[in-house]
Amino acid sequence: MRDSRETFINHAFVTGFPIKHSRSPLIHGYWLKSFGLLGSYRAHAVSPDAFADFMQALRDGTSGFCGGNVTIPHKERAFALCDRPDELSRELGAANTLWIKDGLVHATNTDGYGFTTNLDERAAGWDNCDRAIILGAGGASRAVIQAVRDRGVKTIHVVNRTLEKAQDLADRFGPSVEAQAMGDIPDLIKGAGLFINTTSLGMDGTPVPQIDFTTMAKGAVVTDIVYVPLKTPLLAQAEDQGLRIVDGLGMLLHQAAPGFEKWFGRRPMVDAALRQIIIEDMEQHL
Ligand code: ATR
């Protein structure tokens, strides 16, 4: 889109349903301001019924957007309705980042990038381990399984309350991924180098299983992709037991960076000031 001075001003969105509580506009707003760019990034609610029309308007330019983020419940449909999904999103069957190029909707999934970049920053050497345990087999765990596998961790145990769902993911992501039941955790955790929670366990007042993290390998890392609260019940347990812990906020911040670069042409930094802005917003909206 051009303004009267023939300057390109790009407009991007985050869409979901509901979308009101998304923190993505704060993140991208911070970066737009830091670079002094005139573009915009805003939350745009689209109901499931209207999503196909939204994708068409994006493609034909009538939406006024050059691209954007997609979140729950639209990630799978965004993948299905886009024109050029990349390899990562094809394997996941879900996309979170869209951009228009030559009249076509391109798509990728940056959740795995956000996850690994957060760990690289806060627990360097985390991937120097043979075995990882991923708790949960919902939508959010897929990108994490893919990312950990692609970083070369040899064995990934996907542990889930509903074993069949873990098995589906093991089938999808190949021989390095094994499905296990919750009761297997005490045995599996011995000597493992990485433990990742992708479930909302403990967040709804239900009791959290006590896990003995002390049997993990020396230097092991425990992380969570849930970031509200910043220190989840499982992270608190692991910290009390002396483990290295990494909260999930950095994943949210880093997954946003590739999209910003696509829409606005600059690669943004995830810095302490941005992290603080989101923490303060979380404190205000508990
Ligand atoms: P998301 O897309 O955010 O991952 P989801 O698809 O609803 O959300 O998945 C939630 C995950 O948390 C699932 O792995 C779920 O286990 P089930 O597949 O057995 O439902 C897990 N989960 C949620 N509450 C749980 C609890 N109280 N105990 C164990 N696992 C739980």
Tab-separated table of N, CA and C and ligand atoms in Angstrom, residues 136-140 160-162 165 182 199-201 206, ligand 1:
chain	number	residue	atom	x	y	z
A	136	GLY	N	3.089	-33.739	26.716
A	136	GLY	CA	1.958	-33.179	25.981
A	136	GLY	C	2.010	-33.533	24.508
A	137	ALA	N	0.834	-33.749	23.942
A	137	ALA	CA	0.753	-34.122	22.525
A	137	ALA	C	-0.346	-33.322	21.834
A	138	GLY	N	-0.546	-32.079	22.280
A	138	GLY	CA	-1.540	-31.204	21.649
A	138	GLY	C	-0.925	-30.454	20.486
A	139	GLY	N	-1.663	-29.450	19.994
A	139	GLY	CA	-1.184	-28.666	18.859
A	139	GLY	C	0.171	-28.044	19.130
A	140	ALA	N	0.360	-27.545	20.350
A	140	ALA	CA	1.575	-26.795	20.656
A	140	ALA	C	2.821	-27.672	20.711
A	160	ASN	N	2.224	-38.484	27.123
A	160	ASN	CA	0.902	-37.853	27.151
A	160	ASN	C	-0.099	-38.686	27.929
A	161	ARG	N	-1.045	-37.962	28.566
A	161	ARG	CA	-2.125	-38.626	29.299
A	161	ARG	C	-2.879	-39.564	28.372
A	162	THR	N	-3.195	-39.083	27.173
A	162	THR	CA	-3.859	-39.937	26.183
A	162	THR	C	-2.779	-40.499	25.249
A	165	LYS	N	-2.637	-40.169	21.311
A	165	LYS	CA	-2.241	-38.897	20.691
A	165	LYS	C	-0.719	-38.789	20.595
A	182	MET	N	2.188	-41.359	30.990
A	182	MET	CA	2.620	-40.510	32.112
A	182	MET	C	3.375	-41.309	33.187
A	199	THR	N	2.031	-28.713	28.130
A	199	THR	CA	0.637	-28.814	28.580
A	199	THR	C	0.295	-27.660	29.522
A	200	SER	N	-0.984	-27.533	29.802
A	200	SER	CA	-1.429	-26.485	30.730
A	200	SER	C	-1.506	-27.040	32.154
A	201	LEU	N	-0.805	-28.126	32.375
A	201	LEU	CA	-0.837	-28.814	33.658
A	201	LEU	C	-0.621	-27.876	34.851
A	206	THR	N	-5.779	-28.046	38.931
A	206	THR	CA	-5.642	-29.497	39.110
A	206	THR	C	-4.230	-29.791	39.643
B	1	ATR	P1	-2.403	-27.075	22.781
B	1	ATR	O1	-2.838	-26.926	21.351
B	1	ATR	O2	-2.193	-25.745	23.480
B	1	ATR	O3	-1.254	-27.990	22.962
B	1	ATR	P2	-4.371	-29.068	23.422
B	1	ATR	O4	-4.367	-29.528	22.011
B	1	ATR	O5	-5.689	-28.937	24.105
B	1	ATR	O6	-3.678	-27.651	23.565
B	1	ATR	O7	-3.416	-30.035	24.253
B	1	ATR	C1	-3.305	-29.934	25.606
B	1	ATR	C2	-2.267	-30.957	26.093
B	1	ATR	O8	-2.199	-30.860	27.517
B	1	ATR	C3	-2.615	-32.395	25.774
B	1	ATR	O9	-1.420	-33.106	25.601
B	1	ATR	C4	-3.353	-32.829	27.047
B	1	ATR	O10	-3.385	-34.228	27.259
B	1	ATR	P3	-4.525	-35.130	26.533
B	1	ATR	O11	-4.079	-35.307	25.126
B	1	ATR	O12	-4.530	-36.395	27.295
B	1	ATR	O13	-5.809	-34.351	26.648
B	1	ATR	C5	-2.503	-32.139	28.082
B	1	ATR	N1	-3.186	-31.952	29.381
B	1	ATR	C6	-4.073	-30.982	29.681
B	1	ATR	N2	-4.471	-31.097	30.968
B	1	ATR	C7	-3.825	-32.164	31.493
B	1	ATR	C8	-3.814	-32.811	32.777
B	1	ATR	N3	-4.551	-32.356	33.790
B	1	ATR	N4	-3.020	-33.890	32.942
B	1	ATR	C9	-2.250	-34.351	31.923
B	1	ATR	N5	-2.219	-33.781	30.685
B	1	ATR	C10	-2.991	-32.713	30.471
